[in-house]
Short mmCIF file of C-alpha atoms and ligand atoms in Angstrom, two decimals:
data_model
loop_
_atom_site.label_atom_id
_atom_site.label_comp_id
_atom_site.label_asym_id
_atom_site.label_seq_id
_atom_site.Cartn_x
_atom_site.Cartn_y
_atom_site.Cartn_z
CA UNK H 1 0.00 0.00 0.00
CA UNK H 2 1.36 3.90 -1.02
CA UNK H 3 2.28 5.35 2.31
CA UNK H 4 -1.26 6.67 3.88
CA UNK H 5 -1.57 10.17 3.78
CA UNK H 6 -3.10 12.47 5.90
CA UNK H 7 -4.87 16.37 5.58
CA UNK H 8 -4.37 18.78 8.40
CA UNK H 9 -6.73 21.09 8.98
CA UNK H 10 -5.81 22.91 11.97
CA UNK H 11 -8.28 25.94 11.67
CA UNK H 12 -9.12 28.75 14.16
CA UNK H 13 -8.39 29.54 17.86
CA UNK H 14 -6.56 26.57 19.56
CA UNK H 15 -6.99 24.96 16.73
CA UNK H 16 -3.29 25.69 15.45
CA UNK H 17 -2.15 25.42 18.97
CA UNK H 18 -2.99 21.79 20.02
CA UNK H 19 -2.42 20.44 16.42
CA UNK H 20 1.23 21.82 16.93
CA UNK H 21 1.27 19.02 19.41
CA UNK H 22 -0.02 16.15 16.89
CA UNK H 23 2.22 16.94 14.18
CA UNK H 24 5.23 16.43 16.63
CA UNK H 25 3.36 12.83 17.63
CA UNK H 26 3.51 12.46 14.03
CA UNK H 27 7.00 13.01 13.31
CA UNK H 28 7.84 10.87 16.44
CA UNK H 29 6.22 7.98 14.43
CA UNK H 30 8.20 8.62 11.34
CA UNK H 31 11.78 8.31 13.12
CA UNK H 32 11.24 5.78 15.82
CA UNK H 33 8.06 3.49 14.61
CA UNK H 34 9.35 3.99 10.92
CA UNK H 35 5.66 4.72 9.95
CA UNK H 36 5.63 7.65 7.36
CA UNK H 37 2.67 9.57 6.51
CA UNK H 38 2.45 11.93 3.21
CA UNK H 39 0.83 15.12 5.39
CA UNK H 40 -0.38 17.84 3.69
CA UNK H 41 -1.85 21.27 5.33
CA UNK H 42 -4.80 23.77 4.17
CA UNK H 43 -7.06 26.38 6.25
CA UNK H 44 -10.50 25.30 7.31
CA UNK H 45 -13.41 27.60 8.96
CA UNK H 46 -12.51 31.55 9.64
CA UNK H 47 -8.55 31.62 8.15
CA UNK H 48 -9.94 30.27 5.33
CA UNK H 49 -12.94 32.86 5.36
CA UNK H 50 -10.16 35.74 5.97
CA UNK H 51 -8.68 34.68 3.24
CA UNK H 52 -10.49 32.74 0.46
CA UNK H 53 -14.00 34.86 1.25
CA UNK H 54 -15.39 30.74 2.29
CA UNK H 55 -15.13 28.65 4.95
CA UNK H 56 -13.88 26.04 3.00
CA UNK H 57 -12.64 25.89 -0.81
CA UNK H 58 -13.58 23.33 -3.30
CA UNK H 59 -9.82 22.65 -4.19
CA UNK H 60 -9.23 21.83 0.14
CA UNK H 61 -13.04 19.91 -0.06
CA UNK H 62 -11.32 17.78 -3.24
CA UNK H 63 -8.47 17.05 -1.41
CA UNK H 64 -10.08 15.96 1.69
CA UNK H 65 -11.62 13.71 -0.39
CA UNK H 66 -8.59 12.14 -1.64
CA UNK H 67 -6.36 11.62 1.28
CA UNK H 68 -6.86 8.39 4.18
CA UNK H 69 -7.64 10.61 6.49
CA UNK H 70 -8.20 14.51 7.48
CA UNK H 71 -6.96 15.84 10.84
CA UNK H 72 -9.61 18.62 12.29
CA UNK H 73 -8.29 21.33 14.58
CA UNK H 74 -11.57 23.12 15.71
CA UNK H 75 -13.37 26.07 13.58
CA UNK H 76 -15.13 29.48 14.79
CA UNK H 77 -14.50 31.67 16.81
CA UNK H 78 -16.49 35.57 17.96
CA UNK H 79 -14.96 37.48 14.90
CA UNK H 80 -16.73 35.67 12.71
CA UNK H 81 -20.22 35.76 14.82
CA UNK H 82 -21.77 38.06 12.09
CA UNK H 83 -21.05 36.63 9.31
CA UNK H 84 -23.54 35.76 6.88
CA UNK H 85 -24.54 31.86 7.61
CA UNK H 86 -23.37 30.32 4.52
CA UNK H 87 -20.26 31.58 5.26
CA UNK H 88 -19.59 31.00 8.81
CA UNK H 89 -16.45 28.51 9.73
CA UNK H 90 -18.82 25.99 11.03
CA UNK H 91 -20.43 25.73 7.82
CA UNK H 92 -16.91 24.75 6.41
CA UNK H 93 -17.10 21.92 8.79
CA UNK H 94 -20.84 20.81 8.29
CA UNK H 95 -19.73 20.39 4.27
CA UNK H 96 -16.78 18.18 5.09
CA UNK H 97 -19.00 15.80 7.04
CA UNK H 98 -21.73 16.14 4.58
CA UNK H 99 -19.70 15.58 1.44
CA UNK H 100 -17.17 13.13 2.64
CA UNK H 101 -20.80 11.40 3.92
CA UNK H 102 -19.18 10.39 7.65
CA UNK H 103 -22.41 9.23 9.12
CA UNK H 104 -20.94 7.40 11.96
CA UNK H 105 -19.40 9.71 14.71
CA UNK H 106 -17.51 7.54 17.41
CA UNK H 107 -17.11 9.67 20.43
CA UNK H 108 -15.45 7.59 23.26
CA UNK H 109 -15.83 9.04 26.67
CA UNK H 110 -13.50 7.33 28.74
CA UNK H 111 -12.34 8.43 32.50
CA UNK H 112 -8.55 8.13 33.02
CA UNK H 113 -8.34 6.70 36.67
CA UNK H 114 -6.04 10.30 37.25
CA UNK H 115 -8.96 12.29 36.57
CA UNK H 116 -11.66 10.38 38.54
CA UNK H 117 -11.16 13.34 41.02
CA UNK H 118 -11.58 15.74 39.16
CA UNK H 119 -15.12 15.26 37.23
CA UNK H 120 -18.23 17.34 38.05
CA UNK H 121 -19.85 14.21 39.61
CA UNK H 122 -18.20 11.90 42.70
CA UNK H 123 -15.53 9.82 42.24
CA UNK H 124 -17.14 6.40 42.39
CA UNK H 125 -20.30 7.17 39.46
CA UNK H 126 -16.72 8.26 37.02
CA UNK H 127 -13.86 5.81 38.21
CA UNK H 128 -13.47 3.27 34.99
CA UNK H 129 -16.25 4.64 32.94
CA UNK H 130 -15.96 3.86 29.17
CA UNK H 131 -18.61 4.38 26.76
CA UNK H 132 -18.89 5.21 23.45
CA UNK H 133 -21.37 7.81 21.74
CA UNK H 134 -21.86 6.50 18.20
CA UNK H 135 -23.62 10.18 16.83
CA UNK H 136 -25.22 10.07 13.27
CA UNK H 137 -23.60 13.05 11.74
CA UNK H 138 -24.52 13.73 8.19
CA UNK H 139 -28.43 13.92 8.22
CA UNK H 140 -31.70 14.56 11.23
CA UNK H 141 -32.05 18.63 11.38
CA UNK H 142 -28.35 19.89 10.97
CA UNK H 143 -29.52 18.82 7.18
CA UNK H 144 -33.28 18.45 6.76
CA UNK H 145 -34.76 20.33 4.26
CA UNK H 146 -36.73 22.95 4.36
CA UNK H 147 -34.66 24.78 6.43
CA UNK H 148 -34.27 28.65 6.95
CA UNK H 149 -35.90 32.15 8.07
CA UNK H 150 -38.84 33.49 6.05
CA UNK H 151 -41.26 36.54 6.47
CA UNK H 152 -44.64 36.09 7.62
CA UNK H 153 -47.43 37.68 6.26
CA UNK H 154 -48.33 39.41 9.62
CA UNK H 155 -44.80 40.73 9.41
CA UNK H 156 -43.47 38.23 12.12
CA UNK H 157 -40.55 35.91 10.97
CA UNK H 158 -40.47 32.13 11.30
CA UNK H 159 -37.43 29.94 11.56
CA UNK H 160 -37.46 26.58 10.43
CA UNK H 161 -35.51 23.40 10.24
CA UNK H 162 -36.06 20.25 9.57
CA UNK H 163 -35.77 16.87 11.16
CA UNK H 164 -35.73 14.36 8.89
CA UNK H 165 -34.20 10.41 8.93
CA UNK H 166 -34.31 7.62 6.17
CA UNK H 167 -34.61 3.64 6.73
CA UNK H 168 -31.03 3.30 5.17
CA UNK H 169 -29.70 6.66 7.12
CA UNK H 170 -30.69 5.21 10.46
CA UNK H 171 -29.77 1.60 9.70
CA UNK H 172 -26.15 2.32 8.29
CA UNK H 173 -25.59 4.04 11.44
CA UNK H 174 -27.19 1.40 13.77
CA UNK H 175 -24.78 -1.16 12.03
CA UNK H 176 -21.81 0.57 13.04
CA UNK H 177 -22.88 0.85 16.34
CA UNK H 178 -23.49 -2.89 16.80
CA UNK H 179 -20.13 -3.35 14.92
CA UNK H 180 -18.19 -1.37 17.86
CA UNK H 181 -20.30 -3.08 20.65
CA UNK H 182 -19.36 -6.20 19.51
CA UNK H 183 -15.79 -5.45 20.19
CA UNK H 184 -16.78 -4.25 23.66
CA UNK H 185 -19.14 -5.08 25.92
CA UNK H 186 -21.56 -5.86 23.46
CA UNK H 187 -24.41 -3.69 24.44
CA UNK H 188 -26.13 -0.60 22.62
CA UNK H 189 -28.54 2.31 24.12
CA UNK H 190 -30.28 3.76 20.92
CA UNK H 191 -31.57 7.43 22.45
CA UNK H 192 -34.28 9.28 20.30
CA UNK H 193 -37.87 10.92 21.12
CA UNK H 194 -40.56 8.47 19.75
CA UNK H 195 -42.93 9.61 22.39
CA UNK H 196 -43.20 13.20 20.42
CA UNK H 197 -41.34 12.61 17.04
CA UNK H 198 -42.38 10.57 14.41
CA UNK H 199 -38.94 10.90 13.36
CA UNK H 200 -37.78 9.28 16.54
CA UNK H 201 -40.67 6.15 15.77
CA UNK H 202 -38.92 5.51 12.52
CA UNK H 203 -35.50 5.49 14.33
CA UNK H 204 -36.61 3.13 16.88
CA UNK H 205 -38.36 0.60 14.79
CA UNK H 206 -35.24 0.04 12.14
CA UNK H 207 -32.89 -0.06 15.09
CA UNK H 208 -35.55 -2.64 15.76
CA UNK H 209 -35.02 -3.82 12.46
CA UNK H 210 -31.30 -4.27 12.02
CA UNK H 211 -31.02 -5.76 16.03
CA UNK H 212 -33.45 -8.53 14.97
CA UNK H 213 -32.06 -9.46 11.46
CA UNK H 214 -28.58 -8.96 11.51
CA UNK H 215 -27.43 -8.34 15.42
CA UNK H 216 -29.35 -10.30 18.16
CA UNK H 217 -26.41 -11.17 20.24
CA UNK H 218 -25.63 -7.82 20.82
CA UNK H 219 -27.97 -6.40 24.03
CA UNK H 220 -30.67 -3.68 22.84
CA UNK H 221 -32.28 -1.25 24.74
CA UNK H 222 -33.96 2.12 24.14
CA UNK H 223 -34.36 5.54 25.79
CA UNK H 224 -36.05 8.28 25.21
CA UNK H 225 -33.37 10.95 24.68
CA UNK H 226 -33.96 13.17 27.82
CA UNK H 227 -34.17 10.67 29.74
CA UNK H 228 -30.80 9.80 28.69
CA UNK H 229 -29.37 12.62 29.28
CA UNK H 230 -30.60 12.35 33.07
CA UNK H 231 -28.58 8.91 33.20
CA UNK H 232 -25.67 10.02 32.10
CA UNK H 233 -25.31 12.24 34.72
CA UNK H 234 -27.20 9.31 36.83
CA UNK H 235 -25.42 6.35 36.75
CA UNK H 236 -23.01 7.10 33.35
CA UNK H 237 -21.70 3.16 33.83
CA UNK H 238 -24.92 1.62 32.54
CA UNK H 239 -23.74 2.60 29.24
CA UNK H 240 -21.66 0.59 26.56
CA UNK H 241 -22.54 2.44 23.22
CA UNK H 242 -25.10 4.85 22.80
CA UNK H 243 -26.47 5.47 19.53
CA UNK H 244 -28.63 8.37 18.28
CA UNK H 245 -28.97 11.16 15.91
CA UNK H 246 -26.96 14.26 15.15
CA UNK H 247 -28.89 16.68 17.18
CA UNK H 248 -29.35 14.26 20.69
CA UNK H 249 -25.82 13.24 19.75
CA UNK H 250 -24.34 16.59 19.68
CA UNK H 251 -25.99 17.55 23.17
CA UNK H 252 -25.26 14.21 24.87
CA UNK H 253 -21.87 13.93 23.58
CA UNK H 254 -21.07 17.40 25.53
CA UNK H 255 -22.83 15.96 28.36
CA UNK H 256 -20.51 12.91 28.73
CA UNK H 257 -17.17 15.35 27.99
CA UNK H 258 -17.83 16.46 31.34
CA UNK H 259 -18.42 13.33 32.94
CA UNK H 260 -14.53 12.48 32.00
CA UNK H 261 -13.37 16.05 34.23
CA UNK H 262 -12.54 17.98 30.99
CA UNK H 263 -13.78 18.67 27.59
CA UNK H 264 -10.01 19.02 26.14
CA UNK H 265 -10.06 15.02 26.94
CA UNK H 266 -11.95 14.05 24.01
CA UNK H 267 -11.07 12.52 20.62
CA UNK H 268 -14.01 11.60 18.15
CA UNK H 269 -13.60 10.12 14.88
CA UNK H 270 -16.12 10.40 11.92
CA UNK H 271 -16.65 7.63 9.57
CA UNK H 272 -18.31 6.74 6.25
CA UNK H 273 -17.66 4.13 3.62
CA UNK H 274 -15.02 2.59 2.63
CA UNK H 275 -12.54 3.57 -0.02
CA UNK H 276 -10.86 1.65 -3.25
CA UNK H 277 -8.56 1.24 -0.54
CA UNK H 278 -10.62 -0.27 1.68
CA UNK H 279 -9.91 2.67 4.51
CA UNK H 280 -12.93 4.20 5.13
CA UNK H 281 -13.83 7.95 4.58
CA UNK H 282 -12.35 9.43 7.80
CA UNK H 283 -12.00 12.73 10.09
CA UNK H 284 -10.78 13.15 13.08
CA UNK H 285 -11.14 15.89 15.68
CA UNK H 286 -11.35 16.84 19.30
CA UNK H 287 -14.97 16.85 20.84
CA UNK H 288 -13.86 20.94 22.23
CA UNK H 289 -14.25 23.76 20.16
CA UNK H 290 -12.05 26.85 19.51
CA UNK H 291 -11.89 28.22 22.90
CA UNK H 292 -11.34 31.76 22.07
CA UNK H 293 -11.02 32.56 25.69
CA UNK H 294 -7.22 30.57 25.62
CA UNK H 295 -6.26 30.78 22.38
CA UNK H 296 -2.92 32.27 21.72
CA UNK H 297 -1.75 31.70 25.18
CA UNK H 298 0.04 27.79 24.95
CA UNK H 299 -2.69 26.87 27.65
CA UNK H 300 -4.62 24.59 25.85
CA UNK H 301 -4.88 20.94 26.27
CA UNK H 302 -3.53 19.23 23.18
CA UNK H 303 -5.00 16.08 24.87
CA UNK H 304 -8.38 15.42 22.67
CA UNK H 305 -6.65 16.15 19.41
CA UNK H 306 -3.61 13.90 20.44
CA UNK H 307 -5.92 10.69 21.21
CA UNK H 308 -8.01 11.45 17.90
CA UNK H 309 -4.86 10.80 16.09
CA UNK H 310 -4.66 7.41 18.33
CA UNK H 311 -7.92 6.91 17.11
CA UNK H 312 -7.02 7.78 13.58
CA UNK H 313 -4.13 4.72 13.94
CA UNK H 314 -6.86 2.06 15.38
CA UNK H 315 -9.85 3.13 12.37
CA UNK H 316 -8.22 4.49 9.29
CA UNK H 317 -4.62 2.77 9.80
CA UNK H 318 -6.17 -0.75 11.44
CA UNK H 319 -3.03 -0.31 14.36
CA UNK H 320 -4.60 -0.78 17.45
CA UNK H 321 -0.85 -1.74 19.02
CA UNK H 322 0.43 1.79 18.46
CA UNK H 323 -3.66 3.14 19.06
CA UNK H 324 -3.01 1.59 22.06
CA UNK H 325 0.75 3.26 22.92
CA UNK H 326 -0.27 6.41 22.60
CA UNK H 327 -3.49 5.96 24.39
CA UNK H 328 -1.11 4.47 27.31
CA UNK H 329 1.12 7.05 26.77
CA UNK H 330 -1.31 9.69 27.77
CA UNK H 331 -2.72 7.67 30.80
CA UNK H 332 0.98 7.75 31.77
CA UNK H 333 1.65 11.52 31.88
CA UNK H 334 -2.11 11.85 33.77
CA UNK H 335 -0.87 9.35 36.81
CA UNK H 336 2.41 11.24 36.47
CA UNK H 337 0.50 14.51 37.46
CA UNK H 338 1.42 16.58 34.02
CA UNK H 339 -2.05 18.59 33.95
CA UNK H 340 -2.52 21.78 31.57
CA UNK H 341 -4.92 24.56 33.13
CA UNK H 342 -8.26 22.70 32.47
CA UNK H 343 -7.14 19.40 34.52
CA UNK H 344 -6.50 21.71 37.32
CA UNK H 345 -9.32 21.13 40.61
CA UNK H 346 -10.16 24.01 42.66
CA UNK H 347 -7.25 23.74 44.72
CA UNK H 348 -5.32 25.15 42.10
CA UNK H 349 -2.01 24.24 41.14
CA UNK H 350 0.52 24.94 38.90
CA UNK H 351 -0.21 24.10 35.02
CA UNK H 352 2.07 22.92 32.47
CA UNK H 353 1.62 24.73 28.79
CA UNK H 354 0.18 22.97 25.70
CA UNK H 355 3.87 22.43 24.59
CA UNK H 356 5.08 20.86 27.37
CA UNK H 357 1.70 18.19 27.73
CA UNK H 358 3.33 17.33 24.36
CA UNK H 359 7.04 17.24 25.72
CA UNK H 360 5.77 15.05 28.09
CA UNK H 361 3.48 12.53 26.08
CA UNK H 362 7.04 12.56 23.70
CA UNK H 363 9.02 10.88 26.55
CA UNK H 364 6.46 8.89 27.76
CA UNK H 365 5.95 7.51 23.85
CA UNK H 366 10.39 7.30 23.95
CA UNK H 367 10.15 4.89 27.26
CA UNK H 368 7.41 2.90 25.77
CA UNK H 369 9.96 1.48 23.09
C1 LIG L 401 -19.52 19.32 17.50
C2 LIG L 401 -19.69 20.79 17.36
C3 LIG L 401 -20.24 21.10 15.98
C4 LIG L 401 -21.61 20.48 15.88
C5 LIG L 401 -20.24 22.58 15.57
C6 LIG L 401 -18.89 23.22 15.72
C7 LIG L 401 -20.76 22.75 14.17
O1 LIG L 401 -20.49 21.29 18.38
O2 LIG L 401 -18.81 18.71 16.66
O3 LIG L 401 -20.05 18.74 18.45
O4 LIG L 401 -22.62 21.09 16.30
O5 LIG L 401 -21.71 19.37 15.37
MG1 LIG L 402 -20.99 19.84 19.87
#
């Protein structure tokens, strides 16, 4: 196979800053693991806006679709809060997704045993939690047509969007969940709202569908989506994978973040089908945003985007050995006490920068050889 290549699309705010970090993890796997990777760079979301006049060109869209795999920094940030919607930076991420059609969104939410502390909730509903959010991400009402803000004739204004799912759109996803829970603890949550949506009826009965016909080992169970949100913040450890749509999954995914003590802990990766190759359509990115309030000051946690290149190695590169190194590699420089400002509990401490959480996760990777 032609040595796998990789886009880098570090974008606004942090961004830049914590994608510094991966390309270093990068290099470290060229000269000690001997694993090269062809990486090219373009701008994504408001430095491409400042500069192109879109959040995202064709020519970067074509190559994204090309490579084995894009690397996401984050997009947005408050100077670009006015913009005209079709051109804010999100919407340079929203075509991405929707074009590279990455309909399965694995969001892991795992609690390092060094952060138990330091989550929102007590120790004991945290310690060892690891679940997976499987998010449909390319359809339900980021997507559903009609969409937009038209005049009334009484003069008022009415916004509208649309959610909207298909029998193959909800089973495609519901396969890939199964797929992961098979490899885990081989149970799967599917969250909607068929009590008010008939969107949410559909979703249940082909999850339905696809348990009974292709899946019946694998455990089943259904929620209704608030509901689910209360038991994450319940009893989070009920959970293997969760599956739902892009809307719940967006919300609940944020929910579970916290659950883990930080949002700059998680990695997601966004799937679709696979290539001539046989690699599947792939992005990965940190579950945080661009945190304008840090960026520019090396504070960041380079954390989430670190492990979504772990996660790149286990899905796109099928190497769950050096997944799995750099994942322990992390886990390492947690029990060893390395915390940037977000890991930090109220009793304070003293934080290391966003360059030196990657010093450390470098020498951690150097012993594990
Ligand atoms: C996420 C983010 C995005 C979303 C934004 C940045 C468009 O919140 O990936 O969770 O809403 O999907
Ligand atoms: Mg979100």
């Amino acid at each position: 196979m032609n040595t796998p290549s990789l886009l880098i699309l570090a974008g606004d705010g942090i961004g830049p800053e914590v994608m510094g970090e991966v390309k270093r993890i990068i290099t470290w796997y060229g000269e000690k693991r001997d694993m090269t990777f062809d990486v090219s760079e373009d701008l994504i979301g408001g430095v491409a806006y400042d500069t192109h006049g879109t959040p995202l060109t064709d020519e970067t869209m074509a190559k994204a679709q090309e490579v084995d795999a894009v690397l996401l920094g984050a997009v947005g940030g408050p100077a670009y809060d006015d913009l005209d919607f079709s051109v804010k930076p999100e919407r340079g991420l929203l075509r991405l997704r929707k074009e590279m059609d990455l309909f399965s969104n694995l969001r892991p939410a795992q609690c390092f045993d060094a952060l138990a502390d330091f989550s929102s909730l007590k120790q004991d509903i945290v310690a060892g939690l690891d679940i997976m959010i499987v998010r449909e991400l390319t359809s339900g009402s980021y997507f559903g047509e009609p969409r937009g803000i038209f005049d009334l004739p009484n003069g008022e204004r009415e916004g509208i969007n649309t959610q909207r799912y298909t029998t193959r759109e909800i089973r495609r996803v519901a396969r890939s969940a199964f797929e992961l829970a098979r490899k885990r603890s081989n149970k799967v949550c599917s969250m909607e709202k068929a009590n008010v949506m008939e969107s949410g009826i559909l979703w249940r009965e082909e999850v339905t569908w696809v348990h009974e016909n292709e899946y019946p080992d694998v455990e089943l169970s259904h929620m209704y989506a608030d509901n689910g949100a209360m038991q994450l913040v319940r009893w989070p450890k009920q959970f293997d994978v969760i599956v739902t749509d892009n809307l719940f999954g967006d919300i609940l995914s944020d929910c579970a973040a916290m659950l883990t003590g930080s949002l700059g802990m998680l990695p997601s990766a966004s799937l679709g089908v696979p290539m001539e190759n046989g690699r599947p359509k792939a992005m990965y990115e940190p579950v945080h945003g661009s945190a304008p309030d840090i960026t520019g000051q090396g504070k960041a946690n380079p954390i989430a985007c670190i492990l979504s290149f772990a996660m790149a190695l286990r899905y796109s590169f099928n190497d769950g050995a050096e997944a799995d190194r750099l994942e322990a590699a992390v886990e390492k420089v947690l029990a060893d006490g390395a915390r940037t400002a977000d890991l930090l509990g109220p009793e304070g401490g003293s934080p290391i920068s966003t360059t030196e959480m990657g010093d450390a996760i470098l020498a951690a990777l150097d012993a594990s050889l």
